[in-house]
Amino acid sequence: MAKILVMYPHPTDKQGFKDQHEEVHMPLVNAVEGVKNVVIHSVGETINVKQDVYLVVEIEFDNQEILQQALSSEQWQKVQADVDNLMEYLTEAPSMIITE
């Protein structure tokens, strides 16, 4: 199993971010071929983390090969393009971690 973890900082406009993320961004993520499961975690507290984390999104794939194919897909490019829309509500870009 392979995963992408996306960590979002606290938005400047929580409702605007929530609307864009839930209504536009996540449907784009879910449409990416190979996505097995998506879990959204609201962050209550962080320990020993320098980044200000508000939300963590866990995107699961069957394996690293499928994940890498997804990252190079046209649909993922749409996901990436929509990050510009999310940036209207963020002061810094989200961080992304790929796990094996």
mmCIF file with all atom_site columns, C-alpha atoms in Angstrom:
data_model
loop_
_atom_site.group_PDB
_atom_site.id
_atom_site.type_symbol
_atom_site.label_atom_id
_atom_site.label_alt_id
_atom_site.label_comp_id
_atom_site.label_asym_id
_atom_site.label_entity_id
_atom_site.label_seq_id
_atom_site.pdbx_PDB_ins_code
_atom_site.Cartn_x
_atom_site.Cartn_y
_atom_site.Cartn_z
_atom_site.occupancy
_atom_site.B_iso_or_equiv
_atom_site.pdbx_formal_charge
_atom_site.auth_seq_id
_atom_site.auth_comp_id
_atom_site.auth_asym_id
_atom_site.auth_atom_id
_atom_site.pdbx_PDB_model_num
ATOM 1   C CA . MET A 1 1   ? 0.000   0.000  0.000   1.00 0.00 ? 1   MET A CA 1
ATOM 2   C CA . ALA A 1 2   ? 1.229   3.511  -0.833  1.00 0.00 ? 2   ALA A CA 1
ATOM 3   C CA . LYS A 1 3   ? -0.169  6.817  0.356   1.00 0.00 ? 3   LYS A CA 1
ATOM 4   C CA . ILE A 1 4   ? 0.023   10.510 -0.257  1.00 0.00 ? 4   ILE A CA 1
ATOM 5   C CA . LEU A 1 5   ? -0.357  12.609 2.873   1.00 0.00 ? 5   LEU A CA 1
ATOM 6   C CA . VAL A 1 6   ? -1.235  16.243 2.276   1.00 0.00 ? 6   VAL A CA 1
ATOM 7   C CA . MET A 1 7   ? -0.877  18.636 5.211   1.00 0.00 ? 7   MET A CA 1
ATOM 8   C CA . TYR A 1 8   ? -2.711  21.939 4.937   1.00 0.00 ? 8   TYR A CA 1
ATOM 9   C CA . PRO A 1 9   ? -1.891  24.948 7.116   1.00 0.00 ? 9   PRO A CA 1
ATOM 10  C CA . HIS A 1 10  ? -4.645  26.910 8.848   1.00 0.00 ? 10  HIS A CA 1
ATOM 11  C CA . PRO A 1 11  ? -6.636  28.850 6.237   1.00 0.00 ? 11  PRO A CA 1
ATOM 12  C CA . THR A 1 12  ? -7.258  32.578 6.459   1.00 0.00 ? 12  THR A CA 1
ATOM 13  C CA . ASP A 1 13  ? -10.928 31.956 5.582   1.00 0.00 ? 13  ASP A CA 1
ATOM 14  C CA . LYS A 1 14  ? -12.033 28.599 7.006   1.00 0.00 ? 14  LYS A CA 1
ATOM 15  C CA . GLN A 1 15  ? -15.450 28.545 5.328   1.00 0.00 ? 15  GLN A CA 1
ATOM 16  C CA . GLY A 1 16  ? -14.090 29.543 1.925   1.00 0.00 ? 16  GLY A CA 1
ATOM 17  C CA . PHE A 1 17  ? -11.368 26.899 2.205   1.00 0.00 ? 17  PHE A CA 1
ATOM 18  C CA . LYS A 1 18  ? -13.866 24.265 3.349   1.00 0.00 ? 18  LYS A CA 1
ATOM 19  C CA . ASP A 1 19  ? -16.223 25.010 0.463   1.00 0.00 ? 19  ASP A CA 1
ATOM 20  C CA . GLN A 1 20  ? -13.455 24.896 -2.165  1.00 0.00 ? 20  GLN A CA 1
ATOM 21  C CA . HIS A 1 21  ? -11.837 21.810 -0.654  1.00 0.00 ? 21  HIS A CA 1
ATOM 22  C CA . GLU A 1 22  ? -15.024 19.776 -0.203  1.00 0.00 ? 22  GLU A CA 1
ATOM 23  C CA . GLU A 1 23  ? -16.999 20.855 -3.251  1.00 0.00 ? 23  GLU A CA 1
ATOM 24  C CA . VAL A 1 24  ? -14.255 21.137 -5.885  1.00 0.00 ? 24  VAL A CA 1
ATOM 25  C CA . HIS A 1 25  ? -10.874 19.784 -4.777  1.00 0.00 ? 25  HIS A CA 1
ATOM 26  C CA . MET A 1 26  ? -11.838 16.474 -3.194  1.00 0.00 ? 26  MET A CA 1
ATOM 27  C CA . PRO A 1 27  ? -14.105 15.405 -6.086  1.00 0.00 ? 27  PRO A CA 1
ATOM 28  C CA . LEU A 1 28  ? -11.083 15.970 -8.365  1.00 0.00 ? 28  LEU A CA 1
ATOM 29  C CA . VAL A 1 29  ? -8.921  13.810 -6.076  1.00 0.00 ? 29  VAL A CA 1
ATOM 30  C CA . ASN A 1 30  ? -11.522 11.063 -5.935  1.00 0.00 ? 30  ASN A CA 1
ATOM 31  C CA . ALA A 1 31  ? -11.727 11.030 -9.749  1.00 0.00 ? 31  ALA A CA 1
ATOM 32  C CA . VAL A 1 32  ? -8.022  10.147 -10.100 1.00 0.00 ? 32  VAL A CA 1
ATOM 33  C CA . GLU A 1 33  ? -7.656  6.616  -11.427 1.00 0.00 ? 33  GLU A CA 1
ATOM 34  C CA . GLY A 1 34  ? -6.063  4.303  -8.876  1.00 0.00 ? 34  GLY A CA 1
ATOM 35  C CA . VAL A 1 35  ? -7.262  6.111  -5.753  1.00 0.00 ? 35  VAL A CA 1
ATOM 36  C CA . LYS A 1 36  ? -8.410  3.357  -3.423  1.00 0.00 ? 36  LYS A CA 1
ATOM 37  C CA . ASN A 1 37  ? -9.468  5.390  -0.397  1.00 0.00 ? 37  ASN A CA 1
ATOM 38  C CA . VAL A 1 38  ? -9.356  8.951  0.918   1.00 0.00 ? 38  VAL A CA 1
ATOM 39  C CA . VAL A 1 39  ? -9.489  9.946  4.582   1.00 0.00 ? 39  VAL A CA 1
ATOM 40  C CA . ILE A 1 40  ? -9.638  13.543 5.803   1.00 0.00 ? 40  ILE A CA 1
ATOM 41  C CA . HIS A 1 41  ? -8.314  14.265 9.297   1.00 0.00 ? 41  HIS A CA 1
ATOM 42  C CA . SER A 1 42  ? -8.949  17.514 11.178  1.00 0.00 ? 42  SER A CA 1
ATOM 43  C CA . VAL A 1 43  ? -5.906  18.254 13.324  1.00 0.00 ? 43  VAL A CA 1
ATOM 44  C CA . GLY A 1 44  ? -6.584  18.886 16.984  1.00 0.00 ? 44  GLY A CA 1
ATOM 45  C CA . GLU A 1 45  ? -3.008  19.214 18.150  1.00 0.00 ? 45  GLU A CA 1
ATOM 46  C CA . THR A 1 46  ? 0.544   18.861 16.860  1.00 0.00 ? 46  THR A CA 1
ATOM 47  C CA . ILE A 1 47  ? 3.658   17.919 18.813  1.00 0.00 ? 47  ILE A CA 1
ATOM 48  C CA . ASN A 1 48  ? 7.208   18.616 17.602  1.00 0.00 ? 48  ASN A CA 1
ATOM 49  C CA . VAL A 1 49  ? 5.909   19.869 14.252  1.00 0.00 ? 49  VAL A CA 1
ATOM 50  C CA . LYS A 1 50  ? 7.140   23.209 12.915  1.00 0.00 ? 50  LYS A CA 1
ATOM 51  C CA . GLN A 1 51  ? 4.408   23.533 10.302  1.00 0.00 ? 51  GLN A CA 1
ATOM 52  C CA . ASP A 1 52  ? 1.028   24.922 11.334  1.00 0.00 ? 52  ASP A CA 1
ATOM 53  C CA . VAL A 1 53  ? -1.212  21.947 10.392  1.00 0.00 ? 53  VAL A CA 1
ATOM 54  C CA . TYR A 1 54  ? -4.985  22.348 10.091  1.00 0.00 ? 54  TYR A CA 1
ATOM 55  C CA . LEU A 1 55  ? -5.993  19.382 7.953   1.00 0.00 ? 55  LEU A CA 1
ATOM 56  C CA . VAL A 1 56  ? -4.339  16.139 6.813   1.00 0.00 ? 56  VAL A CA 1
ATOM 57  C CA . VAL A 1 57  ? -5.651  14.293 3.776   1.00 0.00 ? 57  VAL A CA 1
ATOM 58  C CA . GLU A 1 58  ? -4.592  10.670 3.304   1.00 0.00 ? 58  GLU A CA 1
ATOM 59  C CA . ILE A 1 59  ? -4.897  9.359  -0.264  1.00 0.00 ? 59  ILE A CA 1
ATOM 60  C CA . GLU A 1 60  ? -4.390  5.592  -0.532  1.00 0.00 ? 60  GLU A CA 1
ATOM 61  C CA . PHE A 1 61  ? -3.269  3.508  -3.517  1.00 0.00 ? 61  PHE A CA 1
ATOM 62  C CA . ASP A 1 62  ? -2.678  -0.243 -3.842  1.00 0.00 ? 62  ASP A CA 1
ATOM 63  C CA . ASN A 1 63  ? 1.042   0.217  -4.474  1.00 0.00 ? 63  ASN A CA 1
ATOM 64  C CA . GLN A 1 64  ? 3.785   2.692  -5.370  1.00 0.00 ? 64  GLN A CA 1
ATOM 65  C CA . GLU A 1 65  ? 3.527   1.993  -9.110  1.00 0.00 ? 65  GLU A CA 1
ATOM 66  C CA . ILE A 1 66  ? -0.161  2.913  -9.204  1.00 0.00 ? 66  ILE A CA 1
ATOM 67  C CA . LEU A 1 67  ? 0.536   6.003  -7.096  1.00 0.00 ? 67  LEU A CA 1
ATOM 68  C CA . GLN A 1 68  ? 3.279   7.153  -9.488  1.00 0.00 ? 68  GLN A CA 1
ATOM 69  C CA . GLN A 1 69  ? 1.011   6.554  -12.498 1.00 0.00 ? 69  GLN A CA 1
ATOM 70  C CA . ALA A 1 70  ? -1.662  8.652  -10.801 1.00 0.00 ? 70  ALA A CA 1
ATOM 71  C CA . LEU A 1 71  ? 0.792   11.502 -10.183 1.00 0.00 ? 71  LEU A CA 1
ATOM 72  C CA . SER A 1 72  ? 1.621   11.662 -13.880 1.00 0.00 ? 72  SER A CA 1
ATOM 73  C CA . SER A 1 73  ? -2.005  11.473 -15.018 1.00 0.00 ? 73  SER A CA 1
ATOM 74  C CA . GLU A 1 74  ? -4.046  14.215 -16.643 1.00 0.00 ? 74  GLU A CA 1
ATOM 75  C CA . GLN A 1 75  ? -6.571  13.987 -13.805 1.00 0.00 ? 75  GLN A CA 1
ATOM 76  C CA . TRP A 1 76  ? -3.842  14.635 -11.197 1.00 0.00 ? 76  TRP A CA 1
ATOM 77  C CA . GLN A 1 77  ? -2.825  17.713 -13.176 1.00 0.00 ? 77  GLN A CA 1
ATOM 78  C CA . LYS A 1 78  ? -6.374  18.990 -12.596 1.00 0.00 ? 78  LYS A CA 1
ATOM 79  C CA . VAL A 1 79  ? -5.927  18.363 -8.865  1.00 0.00 ? 79  VAL A CA 1
ATOM 80  C CA . GLN A 1 80  ? -2.645  20.290 -8.913  1.00 0.00 ? 80  GLN A CA 1
ATOM 81  C CA . ALA A 1 81  ? -4.199  23.152 -10.882 1.00 0.00 ? 81  ALA A CA 1
ATOM 82  C CA . ASP A 1 82  ? -6.949  23.474 -8.279  1.00 0.00 ? 82  ASP A CA 1
ATOM 83  C CA . VAL A 1 83  ? -4.345  24.021 -5.544  1.00 0.00 ? 83  VAL A CA 1
ATOM 84  C CA . ASP A 1 84  ? -4.081  27.565 -6.959  1.00 0.00 ? 84  ASP A CA 1
ATOM 85  C CA . ASN A 1 85  ? -7.737  28.050 -6.014  1.00 0.00 ? 85  ASN A CA 1
ATOM 86  C CA . LEU A 1 86  ? -7.094  26.724 -2.497  1.00 0.00 ? 86  LEU A CA 1
ATOM 87  C CA . MET A 1 87  ? -4.170  29.151 -2.159  1.00 0.00 ? 87  MET A CA 1
ATOM 88  C CA . GLU A 1 88  ? -6.707  31.998 -2.043  1.00 0.00 ? 88  GLU A CA 1
ATOM 89  C CA . TYR A 1 89  ? -7.367  30.789 1.518   1.00 0.00 ? 89  TYR A CA 1
ATOM 90  C CA . LEU A 1 90  ? -3.830  29.776 2.563   1.00 0.00 ? 90  LEU A CA 1
ATOM 91  C CA . THR A 1 91  ? -0.703  31.781 3.351   1.00 0.00 ? 91  THR A CA 1
ATOM 92  C CA . GLU A 1 92  ? 1.596   28.894 2.417   1.00 0.00 ? 92  GLU A CA 1
ATOM 93  C CA . ALA A 1 93  ? 1.324   25.850 0.175   1.00 0.00 ? 93  ALA A CA 1
ATOM 94  C CA . PRO A 1 94  ? 0.306   22.494 1.629   1.00 0.00 ? 94  PRO A CA 1
ATOM 95  C CA . SER A 1 95  ? 3.053   19.929 2.215   1.00 0.00 ? 95  SER A CA 1
ATOM 96  C CA . MET A 1 96  ? 2.897   16.520 0.571   1.00 0.00 ? 96  MET A CA 1
ATOM 97  C CA . ILE A 1 97  ? 4.498   13.283 1.792   1.00 0.00 ? 97  ILE A CA 1
ATOM 98  C CA . ILE A 1 98  ? 4.542   10.021 -0.173  1.00 0.00 ? 98  ILE A CA 1
ATOM 99  C CA . THR A 1 99  ? 4.742   6.815  1.846   1.00 0.00 ? 99  THR A CA 1
ATOM 100 C CA . GLU A 1 100 ? 5.380   3.225  0.814   1.00 0.00 ? 100 GLU A CA 1
#
